[in-house]
């Protein structure tokens, strides 16, 4: 992420002009409307996730940005933008609709049509910019969902919101190859969440549907690792797919369902063993907590995977450093 402006680095007398320049020229063209007497505090960062632009805005100063017909005639790239409220509240208005977004909620809008984005209090938001052609949905279908809050209490929206937040916070840590792959996941999640909101999930490509199914399966496995009877049959039944289809999905990841479950259980155990907060919890209790009730079997698996017995691994992590 590149810092485009940090108001504390700008003399107070120049902050309004500097902020306006960044918002209107770098992120726009947009019209910034702000009380000229309001003390301006905030920061704007921007970066790229493959072909997806990512921006972060933090400000405690109420104001609004507007995309007017005149500005659209001046410059109108074919972009959709997705705005995620990471904290605070904001209002997005477009096409006669208005979405009031609170923490963790997001919505899509079309940069090629008039809109208003208003912050009435302190906010921290992330904005994702993507070319029209990257959203694998008919233009008319998306047009009906601009400035409509995407539900994040279930379905793909519940997967998309935390991922978008994490991407916005960690963008600078991704290697270029990882960023390119992750951009595909981000686009699939956004597309599926929007398609579900439009009841058009069946219109997604088979490839996108498969990737989304795999993401949902990974999430299900993560939530049920503590169940000793979690197995491929349980996973397949929960997602209404055959065992054969489930195994084909994991073949694309060069692994098997059972191996993935085992890997995630071991990783959870490894994390707990290295956590001082669990230093009084026995190794066997930690293993059982994550679905590995056979202590001897767990110890063999752990040694094979990490090169040492679990108790030794715990000592190496928790031993005071000289």
Short mmCIF file of C-alpha atoms in Angstrom, two decimals, residues 210-211 214 218 247-256 260:
data_model
loop_
_atom_site.label_atom_id
_atom_site.label_comp_id
_atom_site.label_asym_id
_atom_site.label_seq_id
_atom_site.Cartn_x
_atom_site.Cartn_y
_atom_site.Cartn_z
CA UNK A 210 -16.38 -24.86 -8.29
CA UNK A 211 -14.03 -22.37 -6.66
CA UNK A 214 -14.37 -25.28 -2.45
CA UNK A 218 -12.86 -25.19 3.47
CA UNK A 247 -12.71 -35.78 -4.28
CA UNK A 248 -12.45 -34.17 -7.73
CA UNK A 249 -12.57 -30.71 -6.13
CA UNK A 250 -9.64 -31.53 -3.87
CA UNK A 251 -7.68 -33.09 -6.71
CA UNK A 252 -7.46 -29.59 -8.21
CA UNK A 253 -5.60 -28.61 -5.00
CA UNK A 254 -3.23 -31.59 -5.24
CA UNK A 255 -4.53 -33.07 -2.00
CA UNK A 256 -7.35 -35.23 -0.65
CA UNK A 260 -6.73 -31.51 4.20
#
